[in-house]
Amino acid sequence: MREVAFIKQNKEKWLSFERAIFNNDFEDPDELASQYIHVVNDLAYAQTYYPKSKVITYLNQLAAKAFQKIYKTKRQDTNRIIGFWKTEVPLICYQYRKFIYVAFVIFFAFTFIGAISAANDGEFVRSILGDRYVNMTLENIEAGDPVAVYKSGSNWGSFIGITINNLKVGIIAFVLGVFGGLGTLWVMFKNCIMLGSFQYFFYEKGVLWESVRGIWIHGAMEIFAIVIECAAGLILGASILFPGTYSRYTSFKLGAKTGIKILISTFPFTFSAGFLEGFITRYSNSMPNWLSVGIILSTLSLISYYYLVYPYKVQKQITQIPDLALA
C-alpha cells in the first residue's frame, strides 16, 4: 500500500483517537487499550514500509500519549508517585526531546559567550558578578581556598537557602516561558553569561581545577536541572506560538500541563544539589581528587541518564510491547 493511501485510510481513526485522549472521552479503559494496540500496529507498519515518513513521528507521539492515559486508568492499584517518575515523565521527555536538545545548545552557546566576553574585557566579570563578590573571591584565592564562599554558614542553613533559590530560578525560568519563550531565554542568558565569565575568571587566576572540583560537586545536577526547567519554559512558549491543530488556548493548557510535569520532575535533583552544596562541597579541599571527580561524574551521569537515555528505553518498551498496558 502506498503511504498516501495508508494515511488516508487511517487518518480519521487517528484523529478521533487523539481527540478522545485529549478530552478524556473514554469511559471504558479496555476500549482505550484496544485502540492503543491498533495505533501501535499502525506504527509498526509505518516503520517497516515508510521508514522516512513523518507519520512515524506522529504515531510515536500518539502512542506515548495513549500509554500515559492507559497507565493512569488501568484497573489495578499503582503507586502514582513512582509511576510519575518511572514512566510518565520519561515519555514526556521523549516526546519533547528536541526542546531539551535545543535548551542545551542554547546553554552552551550563552556560556561560551560569557567566557569569551570575560577573556576580552577585563572589567566584564566585575560588571556581571559585582565588585564585592570579585574582591571576596580574590581574597579567597590568595588565601589558598578559591571556593571558600561555599563553606560559609551552617550546613542546614546553606542547604535550605540554596535549594530555595534554585527552585525559584527554575520556576521563574518556566513561568516566563509564557512570553513566547523569550522570558526563559532571558533567564538562560543571564545565568549562562554569569557561569561562563565566572569559570573563566578562575581560569585566568590559575585555579580552574580547584574551582571545578569544588563547584561542580553540586553544580552538575544543579545546572543540568536548570537547563531542563528552561526546556519546560520553551515548551510552554512554543505551545502559545505554534498551536498546531489545537486552538491556541487548548495548546497553551497542554503546554502548561506538560511543562509543569517536567518542572516538578527536576525538584528531587534540585534538592540533591542543595544537599551536596550544603554538606559536601565545603569539604572539597580536604577530599582526594578521585572522590570529588567521582561525585561529579556520578551525579552528572545519573541526571543525564534520566533525561537523555532512559526516555528512549521507555518509549522503545511501549512501542515494542503493545500488551504492556494490559498486563
Coordinates of C-alpha atoms in Angstrom, one line a residue:
M1 CA 0.0 0.0 0.0
R2 CA 1.3 3.5 -0.8
E3 CA 1.9 5.9 2.0
V4 CA -0.8 8.3 0.9
A5 CA -3.4 5.5 0.8
F6 CA -2.2 4.3 4.2
I7 CA -2.6 7.8 5.7
K8 CA -6.0 8.4 4.0
Q9 CA -7.3 5.0 5.2
N10 CA -6.3 5.6 8.9
K11 CA -6.3 9.4 9.3
E12 CA -9.9 9.7 10.7
K13 CA -9.2 6.9 13.1
W14 CA -6.0 8.5 14.4
L15 CA -7.6 12.0 14.7
S16 CA -10.6 10.6 16.5
F17 CA -8.4 8.7 18.9
E18 CA -6.3 11.8 19.6
R19 CA -9.3 13.9 20.4
A20 CA -10.7 11.2 22.7
I21 CA -7.4 11.0 24.6
F22 CA -7.1 14.8 25.0
N23 CA -10.7 15.2 26.0
N24 CA -10.7 12.1 28.3
D25 CA -13.6 10.8 26.2
F26 CA -13.0 7.1 27.1
E27 CA -15.4 5.5 29.6
D28 CA -14.0 2.0 29.2
P29 CA -10.2 1.6 29.8
D30 CA -10.3 -1.7 27.8
E31 CA -11.6 0.3 24.8
L32 CA -8.7 2.7 25.2
A33 CA -6.3 -0.1 25.4
S34 CA -7.7 -1.8 22.3
Q35 CA -7.4 1.4 20.3
Y36 CA -3.8 1.8 21.6
I37 CA -2.9 -1.6 20.2
H38 CA -4.3 -0.5 16.8
V39 CA -2.2 2.6 16.9
V40 CA 1.0 0.6 17.8
N41 CA 0.3 -1.8 15.0
D42 CA -0.1 1.1 12.5
L43 CA 3.2 2.5 13.9
A44 CA 5.0 -0.8 13.3
Y45 CA 3.6 -1.0 9.8
A46 CA 4.8 2.6 9.1
Q47 CA 8.2 1.9 10.5
T48 CA 8.5 -1.2 8.2
Y49 CA 7.2 0.3 4.9
Y50 CA 7.7 4.0 5.3
P51 CA 10.9 4.4 7.4
K52 CA 11.5 8.0 6.5
S53 CA 7.9 9.2 6.8
K54 CA 6.8 11.9 9.2
V55 CA 3.8 9.8 10.1
I56 CA 6.1 7.7 12.3
T57 CA 6.8 10.7 14.5
Y58 CA 3.1 11.5 14.8
L59 CA 2.2 7.9 15.6
N60 CA 5.0 7.7 18.1
Q61 CA 3.7 10.7 19.9
L62 CA 0.1 9.4 19.8
A63 CA 1.2 6.0 21.2
A64 CA 3.1 7.7 24.0
K65 CA 0.0 9.9 24.9
A66 CA -2.2 6.8 24.8
F67 CA 0.1 4.8 27.0
Q68 CA 0.2 7.6 29.6
K69 CA -3.6 7.6 29.6
I70 CA -3.8 3.9 30.0
Y71 CA -1.2 3.9 32.7
K72 CA -3.4 6.3 34.7
T73 CA -6.8 4.5 34.2
K74 CA -5.9 0.8 34.2
R75 CA -7.8 -1.2 36.8
Q76 CA -5.1 -2.0 39.3
D77 CA -3.5 -0.3 42.2
T78 CA -0.3 1.5 41.3
N79 CA 2.0 3.9 43.1
R80 CA 1.3 7.1 41.2
I81 CA 4.3 8.9 42.6
I82 CA 6.7 6.1 41.3
G83 CA 4.8 5.9 38.1
F84 CA 5.2 9.6 37.5
W85 CA 9.0 9.5 37.5
K86 CA 9.3 6.0 36.2
T87 CA 7.0 6.2 33.1
E88 CA 5.1 9.4 32.7
V89 CA 8.0 11.9 32.8
P90 CA 10.3 9.8 30.6
L91 CA 7.6 9.5 27.9
I92 CA 7.1 13.3 28.0
C93 CA 10.8 13.9 27.7
Y94 CA 11.0 11.6 24.7
Q95 CA 8.1 13.3 23.1
Y96 CA 9.6 16.8 23.6
R97 CA 13.3 15.7 23.4
K98 CA 14.0 18.3 20.7
F99 CA 13.2 21.1 23.2
I100 CA 15.7 19.6 25.7
Y101 CA 18.4 19.4 23.0
V102 CA 17.7 23.0 21.9
A103 CA 17.9 24.1 25.6
F104 CA 21.4 22.5 25.9
V105 CA 22.6 24.0 22.7
I106 CA 21.5 27.5 23.9
F107 CA 23.1 26.8 27.3
F108 CA 26.5 26.0 25.8
A109 CA 26.3 28.9 23.4
F110 CA 25.4 31.5 26.1
T111 CA 28.0 30.1 28.5
F112 CA 30.7 30.3 25.7
I113 CA 29.7 34.0 25.1
G114 CA 30.2 34.7 28.8
A115 CA 33.6 33.1 28.8
I116 CA 34.7 34.9 25.6
S117 CA 33.4 38.2 26.9
A118 CA 35.4 37.8 30.1
A119 CA 38.5 36.9 28.1
N120 CA 38.3 40.1 26.0
D121 CA 37.2 42.6 28.6
G122 CA 39.0 42.8 31.9
E123 CA 36.0 44.5 33.6
F124 CA 33.4 42.2 32.3
V125 CA 33.5 39.8 35.3
R126 CA 33.0 42.7 37.7
S127 CA 30.1 44.1 35.7
I128 CA 28.4 40.7 35.9
L129 CA 29.3 39.5 39.4
G130 CA 29.8 42.8 41.2
D131 CA 32.9 44.2 42.8
R132 CA 32.1 42.8 46.3
Y133 CA 31.9 39.2 45.1
V134 CA 35.0 39.5 42.9
N135 CA 37.1 41.1 45.6
M136 CA 36.0 38.4 48.1
T137 CA 36.9 35.7 45.6
L138 CA 40.3 37.3 45.0
E139 CA 40.9 37.2 48.8
N140 CA 39.9 33.6 48.9
I141 CA 42.3 32.7 46.1
E142 CA 45.1 34.5 47.8
A143 CA 44.3 32.5 51.0
G144 CA 44.5 29.3 49.1
D145 CA 40.8 28.4 49.1
P146 CA 39.1 29.7 45.9
V147 CA 35.7 28.2 46.8
A148 CA 35.6 29.3 50.4
V149 CA 32.3 31.1 49.7
Y150 CA 30.6 27.7 49.7
K151 CA 31.9 27.0 53.2
S152 CA 30.3 29.9 54.9
G153 CA 27.2 29.5 57.1
S154 CA 25.8 26.3 58.6
N155 CA 25.2 23.1 56.7
W156 CA 21.4 23.2 57.1
G157 CA 21.2 26.9 56.5
S158 CA 23.2 26.7 53.3
F159 CA 21.2 23.7 52.1
I160 CA 17.8 25.3 52.7
G161 CA 18.8 28.7 51.3
I162 CA 20.5 27.4 48.2
T163 CA 17.7 24.9 47.5
I164 CA 15.0 27.6 47.8
N165 CA 17.0 29.9 45.5
N166 CA 17.5 27.2 42.9
L167 CA 13.8 26.2 43.0
K168 CA 12.9 29.9 42.5
V169 CA 15.2 30.2 39.5
G170 CA 13.7 27.1 37.9
I171 CA 10.1 28.1 38.5
I172 CA 10.8 31.6 37.1
A173 CA 12.5 30.2 34.0
F174 CA 9.5 28.1 33.4
V175 CA 6.8 30.7 34.1
L176 CA 8.5 33.3 31.9
G177 CA 8.1 30.9 29.0
V178 CA 4.5 32.4 28.8
F179 CA 6.1 35.3 26.8
G180 CA 6.7 33.1 23.8
G181 CA 9.8 31.6 25.4
L182 CA 11.6 34.9 25.4
G183 CA 11.5 35.2 29.2
T184 CA 13.0 31.7 29.5
L185 CA 15.8 32.7 27.1
W186 CA 16.5 35.8 29.1
V187 CA 16.8 33.7 32.3
M188 CA 19.2 31.4 30.5
F189 CA 21.2 34.2 29.1
K190 CA 21.7 35.9 32.5
N191 CA 22.7 32.7 34.2
C192 CA 24.9 31.3 31.4
I193 CA 26.8 34.6 31.0
M194 CA 27.4 34.6 34.7
L195 CA 28.6 30.9 34.6
G196 CA 30.9 31.4 31.6
S197 CA 32.5 34.6 33.0
F198 CA 32.8 33.0 36.5
Q199 CA 34.6 29.9 35.2
Y200 CA 36.9 32.0 33.0
F201 CA 37.7 34.2 36.0
F202 CA 39.1 31.1 37.9
Y203 CA 40.9 30.0 34.7
E204 CA 42.6 33.4 34.4
K205 CA 43.7 33.3 38.1
G206 CA 45.2 29.8 37.6
V207 CA 42.8 28.0 39.9
L208 CA 40.3 26.5 37.4
W209 CA 40.8 22.9 38.6
E210 CA 40.3 23.9 42.2
S211 CA 37.1 25.6 41.3
V212 CA 35.8 22.7 39.1
R213 CA 36.5 20.0 41.8
G214 CA 34.6 22.2 44.3
I215 CA 31.8 23.9 42.4
W216 CA 30.7 21.1 40.2
I217 CA 30.2 18.6 43.0
H218 CA 26.8 20.3 43.4
G219 CA 26.8 22.2 40.1
A220 CA 26.5 19.1 37.8
M221 CA 22.9 18.4 38.9
E222 CA 22.1 22.0 39.7
I223 CA 22.9 23.4 36.3
F224 CA 21.6 20.4 34.4
A225 CA 18.2 20.7 36.3
I226 CA 18.0 24.4 35.4
V227 CA 18.5 23.6 31.7
I228 CA 15.7 21.0 31.9
E229 CA 13.5 23.6 33.6
C230 CA 14.3 26.1 30.8
A231 CA 13.3 23.4 28.2
A232 CA 10.0 23.3 30.0
G233 CA 9.7 27.0 29.6
L234 CA 10.4 26.7 25.9
I235 CA 7.7 24.1 25.6
L236 CA 5.3 26.5 27.2
G237 CA 6.3 29.3 24.8
A238 CA 6.0 27.0 21.8
S239 CA 2.5 25.9 22.8
I240 CA 1.4 29.5 22.5
L241 CA 3.3 30.4 19.3
F242 CA 2.7 27.1 17.5
P243 CA -0.7 25.6 18.5
G244 CA -0.8 23.3 15.5
T245 CA -4.2 21.6 15.1
Y246 CA -5.4 22.8 18.6
S247 CA -6.9 26.2 19.4
R248 CA -4.3 28.5 21.0
Y249 CA -5.9 28.2 24.4
T250 CA -6.1 24.4 24.3
S251 CA -2.5 24.2 23.1
F252 CA -1.5 26.5 26.0
K253 CA -3.2 24.3 28.5
L254 CA -1.5 21.3 27.1
G255 CA 1.9 23.0 27.1
A256 CA 1.5 24.3 30.6
K257 CA 0.5 20.9 31.9
T258 CA 3.4 19.2 30.2
G259 CA 5.9 21.9 31.3
I260 CA 4.7 21.7 34.9
K261 CA 5.3 17.9 34.9
I262 CA 8.8 18.4 33.6
L263 CA 9.5 21.2 36.1
I264 CA 8.3 19.0 39.0
S265 CA 10.5 16.1 37.9
T266 CA 13.6 18.3 38.4
F267 CA 12.8 19.0 42.1
P268 CA 14.5 15.9 43.5
F269 CA 17.7 16.7 41.6
T270 CA 17.5 20.3 42.8
F271 CA 17.1 19.2 46.4
S272 CA 20.0 16.7 46.0
A273 CA 22.2 19.5 44.5
G274 CA 21.3 21.7 47.5
F275 CA 22.3 19.0 49.9
L276 CA 25.6 18.4 48.2
E277 CA 26.3 22.2 48.3
G278 CA 25.4 22.5 51.9
F279 CA 27.0 19.4 53.3
I280 CA 29.7 18.1 50.8
T281 CA 31.1 21.0 48.7
R282 CA 32.6 22.6 51.8
Y283 CA 34.9 19.7 52.2
S284 CA 36.2 19.6 48.6
N285 CA 39.6 20.9 49.5
S286 CA 40.2 18.1 52.0
M287 CA 38.9 15.2 49.9
P288 CA 41.0 13.3 47.4
N289 CA 40.7 14.2 43.8
W290 CA 39.3 10.8 42.9
L291 CA 36.4 11.3 45.3
S292 CA 35.4 14.8 44.1
V293 CA 35.7 13.7 40.5
G294 CA 33.7 10.5 41.3
I295 CA 30.9 12.6 42.8
I296 CA 30.8 15.0 39.9
L297 CA 30.7 12.1 37.3
S298 CA 28.2 10.0 39.2
T299 CA 25.7 12.9 39.7
L300 CA 26.1 14.1 36.1
S301 CA 25.7 10.5 34.8
L302 CA 22.6 10.0 36.9
I303 CA 20.7 13.1 35.8
S304 CA 21.9 12.7 32.2
Y305 CA 20.7 9.1 32.1
Y306 CA 17.3 10.0 33.4
Y307 CA 16.6 12.8 30.9
L308 CA 18.6 11.8 27.8
V309 CA 18.8 8.0 27.8
Y310 CA 16.0 6.5 29.9
P311 CA 13.2 8.1 27.9
Y312 CA 14.3 6.2 24.8
K313 CA 14.2 2.9 26.7
V314 CA 10.7 3.6 28.0
Q315 CA 9.5 4.6 24.5
K316 CA 11.0 1.5 23.0
Q317 CA 9.3 -0.6 25.6
I318 CA 5.8 0.7 24.9
T319 CA 6.1 0.6 21.1
Q320 CA 7.5 -3.0 21.0
I321 CA 5.2 -4.5 23.6
P322 CA 1.6 -3.5 22.8
D323 CA 0.2 -5.7 25.6
L324 CA 2.2 -3.9 28.3
A325 CA -0.7 -1.7 29.3
L326 CA -3.0 -4.7 29.8
A327 CA -0.6 -6.7 31.9

